[in-house]
Amino acid sequence: MTKEVQQLDRVIIRFAGDSGDGMQLTGDRFTQETASFGNDLSTLPNFPAEIRAPAGTLPGVSSFQLHFADHDIMTPGDAPNVLVAMNPAALKANVDDVPNGAMIIVNTDEFGKRSLSKVGYAANPLEDGSLAEFKVSAVPLTSMTVKALEDFEISKKDAERAKNMFALGLLSWMYNRPTEGTLGFLKAKFANKPEIMAANLAAFQAGWNFGETTEDFAVSYEVKPAALPPGSYRNITGNLALSYGLIAGSELSGLPLFLGSYPITPASDILHELSKHKRFGVRTFQAEDEIAGVGAALGAAFGGSLGVTTTSGPGMVLKAETIGLAVMTELPLLIIDVQRGGPSTGLPTKTEQADLLMALFGRNGESPVPVLAPRSPADCFDMAIEATRIATEYRTPVIVLSDGYLANGSEPWRLPEVSELPDISVDFAAGPNGEDGAFLPYLRDPETLARPWAVPGTAGLEHRIGGIEKSDGTGNISYSPANHDLMVRSRQGKIDGIARGIAPLEVDDPGGDADVLVLGWGGTYGSIGAAVRRVRRAGGRVAQAHLRHLNPFPENLGEVLRGYDRVLVPEINLGQLALLLRGRFLVDVISYTKVRGLPFKAEELAAVVQEVIDRAE
Amino acid sequence: MPSENGFNPEEGFRGLKLVPRSDTAYKMKDFKSDQEVRWCPGCGDYAVLAAFQGFLPELGVPRENIVIISGIGCSSRFPYYLSTYGMHSIHGRAPAIATGLAASRPDLSVWVVTGDGDGLSIGGNHLIHALRRNVNINVLLFNNRIYGLTKGQYSPTSEPGKVTKSSPMGSLDSPFNPVSLALGAEAGFVARTVDSDRKHLTGVLRAAADHQGASFVEIYQNCPIFNDDAFEPLKDPAERDMRVLRMEHGEPLRLGGDRGIVQGEYGELTVADVAEAGEDRLVRHDAHRADPGYAFALSRLDYPAFDHVPIGVFRSVERPSYDELMAEQVTEAETVQGRGDLAALLASGDTWTVD
């Protein structure tokens, strides 16, 4: 039987199941298949903070959403076209996001009375008509998997666990995904457990075959590869891109990388990743706490390493004092904050961008620190290099604000040519810079206002630095009022001057006639971009600009802001950038905020943009 | 003391085996900075500084390869008065900062200068972890049993009932015994000395420098302003020989002429009359015992306060240092996998090509 193949331009799939069902792995594999097929894609993993919440409960639901298309896309998508629900909890937790007419594939084996009542279903939703608006495919995924594996010498439990591979096989058939990658992955993953390997391969194949033979699925779909710019691509998450960017920063600057870090969600993966790359001379130090993590990084920086610390909001709070010391000692230091929902412990696995003001102002005294924010998972690579450039050139700590969405989300990344990456090599101080062979550790470069970086081991440059106010030039302790005023202004002037070396803010205003500008920063780039496209498709005129440098701002920002009648600033906080813009430029921007632990939906933002346009007219 | 550790001036200090040697014959004055020393008149810190400056030439390493890192407190002004590299950092964090420096630069001789407030209160966590990791740093903890810089509050080593500005009815805290704490934190080298005994102090510094890995030295240091004469019972010529237990590796532990240390039923150490107990029962000091129980028992001789106070090296046990192990992993990765190639790393995932 030859089945019909329908062409689609884009699809959004959400895999949802229990925390133990392997949904993240399933989603990740489907993503890799999709990436190797050449679609553009964007992903949104969403999982509980608990390692294993009670099975079958709503808090235990873990999901993975993937948006893929034959054209370039910017977000993981608002609403799934297909929901795979491995149990009633997964159905209940996700069904509200599914639009009418979309497909829901459920694992009927899990829809027993107990499982249903566990999540408060009085009646079976598969039978009571409540899913009538959807195309429901009821598939006994578990029992079919177990049946397919009955000849294998594995436990029933192990057979049941392979049901995610059955589901993956089914979906891979449905969307005509290439399977070599997944087969190779399973072979490598279970290389030491041949029976389990064979069972998972068989489950995957059974799922594929089921799609091909059953009449439940009459149609399979094809989403053609996207027309991306030529080059070599891979799919990459923000945390991986950041890790690679840090290694690149180390290689390009010629400084050995030293990471001082304490495990914290969602930043730990950077520590895990960097600890694998000792062959690049990388030293990773799992400290006793957040303070020691940044302290060790600063100590390493004093010794001439590229000192890095990685954390999330609660850890940033603890590092504040040491960042202040780095400001005072004017040493390069990279602080990566992968933001999550706050305050306090907040929402460890959910995204937010509410650490902006803390990054800028969360220290005692006048303590300016450059702040950068990548705008997409792949952009984390570039911003890690940019942070390295600024830190080493200006001898300053630099804060990079990633977030949980960027960290775990992924997108195709065109591999850069190493030869095209910027040269950020560093010159340490090598000899005296004062009269009579004196060394002045706080004699500033007239251009950058950076002080010399003289590392221990360099003869003749012995000097002392510390947290007490420094005397201009000599760096000796000074309590002089005039000197303090000078030093406060010098440190500020140094950071302000970084703006001269960064590209002007680019505005995307195709018609050049928009009255409304949407300005965002960090991880909201995709959502805002997708919303702006929608508005434009509907005939609306709107400009978009996105900040990756939050301190200092690009030099033309004020001019850009004043060039539009209205400026809309969407943020996943309560208006932190808006506060800065109003304060600095006296422009009454319109702040739009949501703090749900999730990225903006493009549809929602598009409506907001449209409303602002309508009001302006 | 140096000889008991096997220190050989020809070969240099073992703790400095990865630090380049220097041919320069430094003098004490070579380690004095141009900064005016600003401690209170009579402060014990002056004596420690002088002993330290006098000792540094012995290290036999280039001045530029010596780094002093301190936290906050009176003692933490130390780096400014030495002509080496130095960092006067933030309260309690010196061991963490020094850890990063020492772990990334095994070619440096790194010294942490801290006090009882800096090292045991706010920085207690960093101190114990630096000791257990065995980072190649030397920690000098100046213990004056009071907060000096903040003007006279009780510290984590102040005696119970201490009346201070913040404890007008007496402190309720039980104090730390810094030596017991360091031993409990798995420190491989633990010693104690006194600011007023320059010869002993220098000997302990020598032994600390000779130890590869973290060494912890408690220095009893007098604060003439807020806690004057805190250690007077150990300094009074009439009494000190009866109270100060000078530990020498391989020698019987004697206290004055007629008392000595014997082992009790449960492994504890007690003071006994030698004539009564018999010469044979005196414990012969062994700083190299792998098991820290003996050194810990020695540290408990501090009670009752000042009746008998051991000074010298409690424990000196060699194990690989953190920075050395870290460097080994890097070297092993580079040897086994080959030096990393950035382009290969970037392309290491599942890639595809768009033409």
PDB file of N, CA, C and O in Angstrom, chain B residues 7-22 58-62 65 102 105-111 134-138 206-214 318-328:
ATOM      1  N   PHE B   7      64.241  18.333  54.940  1.00  0.00           N
ATOM      2  CA  PHE B   7      64.535  19.467  54.081  1.00  0.00           C
ATOM      3  C   PHE B   7      66.014  19.517  53.738  1.00  0.00           C
ATOM      4  O   PHE B   7      66.876  19.435  54.590  1.00  0.00           O
ATOM      5  N   ASN B   8      66.264  19.658  52.475  1.00  0.00           N
ATOM      6  CA  ASN B   8      67.633  19.697  52.009  1.00  0.00           C
ATOM      7  C   ASN B   8      67.847  21.001  51.240  1.00  0.00           C
ATOM      8  O   ASN B   8      67.296  21.190  50.157  1.00  0.00           O
ATOM      9  N   PRO B   9      68.658  21.920  51.800  1.00  0.00           N
ATOM     10  CA  PRO B   9      68.823  23.236  51.166  1.00  0.00           C
ATOM     11  C   PRO B   9      69.351  23.143  49.739  1.00  0.00           C
ATOM     12  O   PRO B   9      69.066  24.006  48.906  1.00  0.00           O
ATOM     13  N   GLU B  10      70.071  22.083  49.449  1.00  0.00           N
ATOM     14  CA  GLU B  10      70.610  21.934  48.098  1.00  0.00           C
ATOM     15  C   GLU B  10      69.494  21.727  47.073  1.00  0.00           C
ATOM     16  O   GLU B  10      69.521  22.271  45.978  1.00  0.00           O
ATOM     17  N   GLU B  11      68.533  20.942  47.468  1.00  0.00           N
ATOM     18  CA  GLU B  11      67.459  20.600  46.524  1.00  0.00           C
ATOM     19  C   GLU B  11      66.295  21.578  46.571  1.00  0.00           C
ATOM     20  O   GLU B  11      65.425  21.564  45.707  1.00  0.00           O
ATOM     21  N   GLY B  12      66.242  22.393  47.586  1.00  0.00           N
ATOM     22  CA  GLY B  12      65.142  23.337  47.714  1.00  0.00           C
ATOM     23  C   GLY B  12      63.960  22.721  48.416  1.00  0.00           C
ATOM     24  O   GLY B  12      63.935  21.520  48.716  1.00  0.00           O
ATOM     25  N   PHE B  13      62.998  23.566  48.667  1.00  0.00           N
ATOM     26  CA  PHE B  13      61.811  23.111  49.379  1.00  0.00           C
ATOM     27  C   PHE B  13      60.960  22.223  48.488  1.00  0.00           C
ATOM     28  O   PHE B  13      60.731  22.542  47.328  1.00  0.00           O
ATOM     29  N   ARG B  14      60.457  21.144  49.083  1.00  0.00           N
ATOM     30  CA  ARG B  14      59.646  20.230  48.274  1.00  0.00           C
ATOM     31  C   ARG B  14      58.337  20.866  47.820  1.00  0.00           C
ATOM     32  O   ARG B  14      57.816  20.561  46.753  1.00  0.00           O
ATOM     33  N   GLY B  15      57.826  21.769  48.638  1.00  0.00           N
ATOM     34  CA  GLY B  15      56.588  22.457  48.248  1.00  0.00           C
ATOM     35  C   GLY B  15      56.785  23.393  47.072  1.00  0.00           C
ATOM     36  O   GLY B  15      55.826  23.918  46.517  1.00  0.00           O
ATOM     37  N   LEU B  16      58.028  23.613  46.704  1.00  0.00           N
ATOM     38  CA  LEU B  16      58.331  24.550  45.615  1.00  0.00           C
ATOM     39  C   LEU B  16      58.948  23.833  44.428  1.00  0.00           C
ATOM     40  O   LEU B  16      59.634  24.439  43.611  1.00  0.00           O
ATOM     41  N   LYS B  17      58.695  22.538  44.338  1.00  0.00           N
ATOM     42  CA  LYS B  17      59.405  21.779  43.304  1.00  0.00           C
ATOM     43  C   LYS B  17      59.031  22.206  41.888  1.00  0.00           C
ATOM     44  O   LYS B  17      59.792  21.978  40.959  1.00  0.00           O
ATOM     45  N   LEU B  18      57.860  22.817  41.721  1.00  0.00           N
ATOM     46  CA  LEU B  18      57.460  23.268  40.389  1.00  0.00           C
ATOM     47  C   LEU B  18      57.750  24.757  40.178  1.00  0.00           C
ATOM     48  O   LEU B  18      57.404  25.327  39.156  1.00  0.00           O
ATOM     49  N   VAL B  19      58.359  25.388  41.186  1.00  0.00           N
ATOM     50  CA  VAL B  19      58.676  26.816  41.102  1.00  0.00           C
ATOM     51  C   VAL B  19      60.130  26.958  40.654  1.00  0.00           C
ATOM     52  O   VAL B  19      60.997  26.240  41.160  1.00  0.00           O
ATOM     53  N   PRO B  20      60.391  27.870  39.702  1.00  0.00           N
ATOM     54  CA  PRO B  20      61.778  28.015  39.249  1.00  0.00           C
ATOM     55  C   PRO B  20      62.701  28.434  40.400  1.00  0.00           C
ATOM     56  O   PRO B  20      62.269  29.117  41.325  1.00  0.00           O
ATOM     57  N   ARG B  21      63.952  27.997  40.369  1.00  0.00           N
ATOM     58  CA  ARG B  21      64.922  28.417  41.382  1.00  0.00           C
ATOM     59  C   ARG B  21      65.538  29.751  40.963  1.00  0.00           C
ATOM     60  O   ARG B  21      65.543  30.101  39.794  1.00  0.00           O
ATOM     61  N   SER B  22      66.024  30.459  41.936  1.00  0.00           N
ATOM     62  CA  SER B  22      66.652  31.744  41.662  1.00  0.00           C
ATOM     63  C   SER B  22      68.104  31.735  42.101  1.00  0.00           C
ATOM     64  O   SER B  22      68.440  31.145  43.120  1.00  0.00           O
ATOM     65  N   GLU B  58      65.236  32.588  52.024  1.00  0.00           N
ATOM     66  CA  GLU B  58      65.561  31.158  52.103  1.00  0.00           C
ATOM     67  C   GLU B  58      64.852  30.328  51.040  1.00  0.00           C
ATOM     68  O   GLU B  58      65.300  29.243  50.687  1.00  0.00           O
ATOM     69  N   LEU B  59      63.698  30.831  50.571  1.00  0.00           N
ATOM     70  CA  LEU B  59      62.911  30.038  49.609  1.00  0.00           C
ATOM     71  C   LEU B  59      63.732  29.708  48.374  1.00  0.00           C
ATOM     72  O   LEU B  59      63.541  28.673  47.742  1.00  0.00           O
ATOM     73  N   GLY B  60      64.617  30.638  48.015  1.00  0.00           N
ATOM     74  CA  GLY B  60      65.485  30.379  46.861  1.00  0.00           C
ATOM     75  C   GLY B  60      64.749  30.436  45.536  1.00  0.00           C
ATOM     76  O   GLY B  60      65.159  29.821  44.555  1.00  0.00           O
ATOM     77  N   VAL B  61      63.624  31.155  45.508  1.00  0.00           N
ATOM     78  CA  VAL B  61      62.872  31.291  44.249  1.00  0.00           C
ATOM     79  C   VAL B  61      62.822  32.767  43.890  1.00  0.00           C
ATOM     80  O   VAL B  61      62.980  33.633  44.752  1.00  0.00           O
ATOM     81  N   PRO B  62      62.604  33.088  42.605  1.00  0.00           N
ATOM     82  CA  PRO B  62      62.553  34.491  42.200  1.00  0.00           C
ATOM     83  C   PRO B  62      61.448  35.229  42.967  1.00  0.00           C
ATOM     84  O   PRO B  62      60.372  34.667  43.181  1.00  0.00           O
ATOM     85  N   ASN B  65      57.977  35.228  41.674  1.00  0.00           N
ATOM     86  CA  ASN B  65      57.167  34.001  41.704  1.00  0.00           C
ATOM     87  C   ASN B  65      56.535  33.758  43.068  1.00  0.00           C
ATOM     88  O   ASN B  65      56.008  32.683  43.334  1.00  0.00           O
ATOM     89  N   ALA B 102      46.808  29.130  42.530  1.00  0.00           N
ATOM     90  CA  ALA B 102      47.767  28.023  42.673  1.00  0.00           C
ATOM     91  C   ALA B 102      47.435  26.882  41.720  1.00  0.00           C
ATOM     92  O   ALA B 102      48.339  26.233  41.173  1.00  0.00           O
ATOM     93  N   ARG B 105      48.596  28.039  38.324  1.00  0.00           N
ATOM     94  CA  ARG B 105      50.001  28.446  38.217  1.00  0.00           C
ATOM     95  C   ARG B 105      50.857  27.686  39.236  1.00  0.00           C
ATOM     96  O   ARG B 105      51.282  28.239  40.255  1.00  0.00           O
ATOM     97  N   PRO B 106      51.146  26.421  38.946  1.00  0.00           N
ATOM     98  CA  PRO B 106      51.968  25.637  39.880  1.00  0.00           C
ATOM     99  C   PRO B 106      53.389  26.181  40.019  1.00  0.00           C
ATOM    100  O   PRO B 106      54.132  25.724  40.892  1.00  0.00           O
ATOM    101  N   ASP B 107      53.748  27.158  39.184  1.00  0.00           N
ATOM    102  CA  ASP B 107      55.102  27.709  39.243  1.00  0.00           C
ATOM    103  C   ASP B 107      55.215  28.851  40.250  1.00  0.00           C
ATOM    104  O   ASP B 107      56.227  29.549  40.270  1.00  0.00           O
ATOM    105  N   LEU B 108      54.168  29.052  41.058  1.00  0.00           N
ATOM    106  CA  LEU B 108      54.203  30.138  42.027  1.00  0.00           C
ATOM    107  C   LEU B 108      54.232  29.595  43.455  1.00  0.00           C
ATOM    108  O   LEU B 108      53.692  28.520  43.729  1.00  0.00           O
ATOM    109  N   SER B 109      54.848  30.338  44.333  1.00  0.00           N
ATOM    110  CA  SER B 109      54.787  30.046  45.762  1.00  0.00           C
ATOM    111  C   SER B 109      53.702  30.942  46.347  1.00  0.00           C
ATOM    112  O   SER B 109      53.852  32.162  46.387  1.00  0.00           O
ATOM    113  N   VAL B 110      52.598  30.339  46.735  1.00  0.00           N
ATOM    114  CA  VAL B 110      51.419  31.118  47.123  1.00  0.00           C
ATOM    115  C   VAL B 110      51.185  31.030  48.629  1.00  0.00           C
ATOM    116  O   VAL B 110      51.110  29.927  49.185  1.00  0.00           O
ATOM    117  N   TRP B 111      51.086  32.191  49.253  1.00  0.00           N
ATOM    118  CA  TRP B 111      50.882  32.277  50.693  1.00  0.00           C
ATOM    119  C   TRP B 111      49.574  33.004  50.974  1.00  0.00           C
ATOM    120  O   TRP B 111      49.303  34.049  50.402  1.00  0.00           O
ATOM    121  N   ASN B 134      43.987  19.997  49.358  1.00  0.00           N
ATOM    122  CA  ASN B 134      45.446  19.968  49.341  1.00  0.00           C
ATOM    123  C   ASN B 134      46.026  20.795  48.196  1.00  0.00           C
ATOM    124  O   ASN B 134      46.929  20.371  47.490  1.00  0.00           O
ATOM    125  N   VAL B 135      45.440  21.986  48.030  1.00  0.00           N
ATOM    126  CA  VAL B 135      45.994  22.936  47.071  1.00  0.00           C
ATOM    127  C   VAL B 135      47.365  23.376  47.594  1.00  0.00           C
ATOM    128  O   VAL B 135      47.550  23.514  48.798  1.00  0.00           O
ATOM    129  N   ASN B 136      48.315  23.587  46.714  1.00  0.00           N
ATOM    130  CA  ASN B 136      49.670  23.924  47.166  1.00  0.00           C
ATOM    131  C   ASN B 136      49.754  25.392  47.597  1.00  0.00           C
ATOM    132  O   ASN B 136      50.308  26.243  46.889  1.00  0.00           O
ATOM    133  N   ILE B 137      49.181  25.649  48.765  1.00  0.00           N
ATOM    134  CA  ILE B 137      49.254  27.002  49.336  1.00  0.00           C
ATOM    135  C   ILE B 137      49.680  26.870  50.793  1.00  0.00           C
ATOM    136  O   ILE B 137      49.538  25.801  51.400  1.00  0.00           O
ATOM    137  N   ASN B 138      50.228  27.957  51.316  1.00  0.00           N
ATOM    138  CA  ASN B 138      50.600  27.988  52.729  1.00  0.00           C
ATOM    139  C   ASN B 138      49.684  28.984  53.424  1.00  0.00           C
ATOM    140  O   ASN B 138      49.675  30.165  53.071  1.00  0.00           O
ATOM    141  N   ARG B 206      59.562  27.409  57.521  1.00  0.00           N
ATOM    142  CA  ARG B 206      60.433  26.576  56.696  1.00  0.00           C
ATOM    143  C   ARG B 206      59.783  25.212  56.447  1.00  0.00           C
ATOM    144  O   ARG B 206      59.740  24.710  55.322  1.00  0.00           O
ATOM    145  N   ALA B 207      59.259  24.638  57.515  1.00  0.00           N
ATOM    146  CA  ALA B 207      58.608  23.325  57.382  1.00  0.00           C
ATOM    147  C   ALA B 207      57.364  23.416  56.506  1.00  0.00           C
ATOM    148  O   ALA B 207      57.074  22.524  55.701  1.00  0.00           O
ATOM    149  N   ALA B 208      56.622  24.524  56.647  1.00  0.00           N
ATOM    150  CA  ALA B 208      55.406  24.705  55.844  1.00  0.00           C
ATOM    151  C   ALA B 208      55.764  24.814  54.365  1.00  0.00           C
ATOM    152  O   ALA B 208      55.117  24.208  53.502  1.00  0.00           O
ATOM    153  N   ALA B 209      56.818  25.579  54.073  1.00  0.00           N
ATOM    154  CA  ALA B 209      57.227  25.748  52.677  1.00  0.00           C
ATOM    155  C   ALA B 209      57.719  24.428  52.093  1.00  0.00           C
ATOM    156  O   ALA B 209      57.580  24.170  50.896  1.00  0.00           O
ATOM    157  N   ASP B 210      58.248  23.610  52.959  1.00  0.00           N
ATOM    158  CA  ASP B 210      58.782  22.334  52.480  1.00  0.00           C
ATOM    159  C   ASP B 210      57.677  21.322  52.177  1.00  0.00           C
ATOM    160  O   ASP B 210      57.904  20.313  51.528  1.00  0.00           O
ATOM    161  N   HIS B 211      56.480  21.617  52.679  1.00  0.00           N
ATOM    162  CA  HIS B 211      55.383  20.673  52.479  1.00  0.00           C
ATOM    163  C   HIS B 211      54.695  20.950  51.161  1.00  0.00           C
ATOM    164  O   HIS B 211      54.270  22.072  50.879  1.00  0.00           O
ATOM    165  N   GLN B 212      54.565  19.919  50.341  1.00  0.00           N
ATOM    166  CA  GLN B 212      53.866  20.104  49.078  1.00  0.00           C
ATOM    167  C   GLN B 212      52.382  19.873  49.288  1.00  0.00           C
ATOM    168  O   GLN B 212      51.971  18.818  49.763  1.00  0.00           O
ATOM    169  N   GLY B 213      51.588  20.861  48.960  1.00  0.00           N
ATOM    170  CA  GLY B 213      50.164  20.795  49.253  1.00  0.00           C
ATOM    171  C   GLY B 213      49.834  21.866  50.264  1.00  0.00           C
ATOM    172  O   GLY B 213      50.651  22.739  50.549  1.00  0.00           O
ATOM    173  N   ALA B 214      48.612  21.806  50.786  1.00  0.00           N
ATOM    174  CA  ALA B 214      48.181  22.859  51.703  1.00  0.00           C
ATOM    175  C   ALA B 214      48.857  22.703  53.054  1.00  0.00           C
ATOM    176  O   ALA B 214      48.865  21.618  53.627  1.00  0.00           O
ATOM    177  N   GLU B 318      52.572  13.634  53.471  1.00  0.00           N
ATOM    178  CA  GLU B 318      52.593  13.955  52.040  1.00  0.00           C
ATOM    179  C   GLU B 318      51.496  13.224  51.282  1.00  0.00           C
ATOM    180  O   GLU B 318      51.259  12.043  51.497  1.00  0.00           O
ATOM    181  N   ARG B 319      50.819  13.945  50.463  1.00  0.00           N
ATOM    182  CA  ARG B 319      49.939  13.339  49.461  1.00  0.00           C
ATOM    183  C   ARG B 319      49.928  14.284  48.257  1.00  0.00           C
ATOM    184  O   ARG B 319      50.307  15.443  48.383  1.00  0.00           O
ATOM    185  N   PRO B 320      49.509  13.787  47.085  1.00  0.00           N
ATOM    186  CA  PRO B 320      49.617  14.628  45.886  1.00  0.00           C
ATOM    187  C   PRO B 320      48.823  15.919  46.048  1.00  0.00           C
ATOM    188  O   PRO B 320      47.735  15.912  46.639  1.00  0.00           O
ATOM    189  N   SER B 321      49.359  17.006  45.563  1.00  0.00           N
ATOM    190  CA  SER B 321      48.652  18.279  45.699  1.00  0.00           C
ATOM    191  C   SER B 321      47.689  18.468  44.531  1.00  0.00           C
ATOM    192  O   SER B 321      47.851  17.901  43.455  1.00  0.00           O
ATOM    193  N   TYR B 322      46.690  19.292  44.802  1.00  0.00           N
ATOM    194  CA  TYR B 322      45.583  19.493  43.860  1.00  0.00           C
ATOM    195  C   TYR B 322      46.082  20.047  42.521  1.00  0.00           C
ATOM    196  O   TYR B 322      45.679  19.566  41.451  1.00  0.00           O
ATOM    197  N   ASP B 323      46.929  21.046  42.595  1.00  0.00           N
ATOM    198  CA  ASP B 323      47.391  21.677  41.354  1.00  0.00           C
ATOM    199  C   ASP B 323      48.187  20.703  40.498  1.00  0.00           C
ATOM    200  O   ASP B 323      48.107  20.710  39.273  1.00  0.00           O
ATOM    201  N   GLU B 324      48.937  19.830  41.183  1.00  0.00           N
ATOM    202  CA  GLU B 324      49.732  18.844  40.466  1.00  0.00           C
ATOM    203  C   GLU B 324      48.811  17.845  39.752  1.00  0.00           C
ATOM    204  O   GLU B 324      49.006  17.512  38.580  1.00  0.00           O
ATOM    205  N   LEU B 325      47.783  17.384  40.480  1.00  0.00           N
ATOM    206  CA  LEU B 325      46.835  16.428  39.883  1.00  0.00           C
ATOM    207  C   LEU B 325      46.072  17.060  38.723  1.00  0.00           C
ATOM    208  O   LEU B 325      45.825  16.430  37.699  1.00  0.00           O
ATOM    209  N   MET B 326      45.713  18.333  38.914  1.00  0.00           N
ATOM    210  CA  MET B 326      44.977  19.029  37.860  1.00  0.00           C
ATOM    211  C   MET B 326      45.835  19.160  36.605  1.00  0.00           C
ATOM    212  O   MET B 326      45.370  18.927  35.488  1.00  0.00           O
ATOM    213  N   ALA B 327      47.090  19.516  36.806  1.00  0.00           N
ATOM    214  CA  ALA B 327      48.000  19.646  35.663  1.00  0.00           C
ATOM    215  C   ALA B 327      48.198  18.288  34.986  1.00  0.00           C
ATOM    216  O   ALA B 327      48.273  18.201  33.761  1.00  0.00           O
ATOM    217  N   GLU B 328      48.227  17.245  35.801  1.00  0.00           N
ATOM    218  CA  GLU B 328      48.396  15.899  35.238  1.00  0.00           C
ATOM    219  C   GLU B 328      47.232  15.534  34.321  1.00  0.00           C
ATOM    220  O   GLU B 328      47.422  14.936  33.260  1.00  0.00           O
TER     221      GLU B 328
END
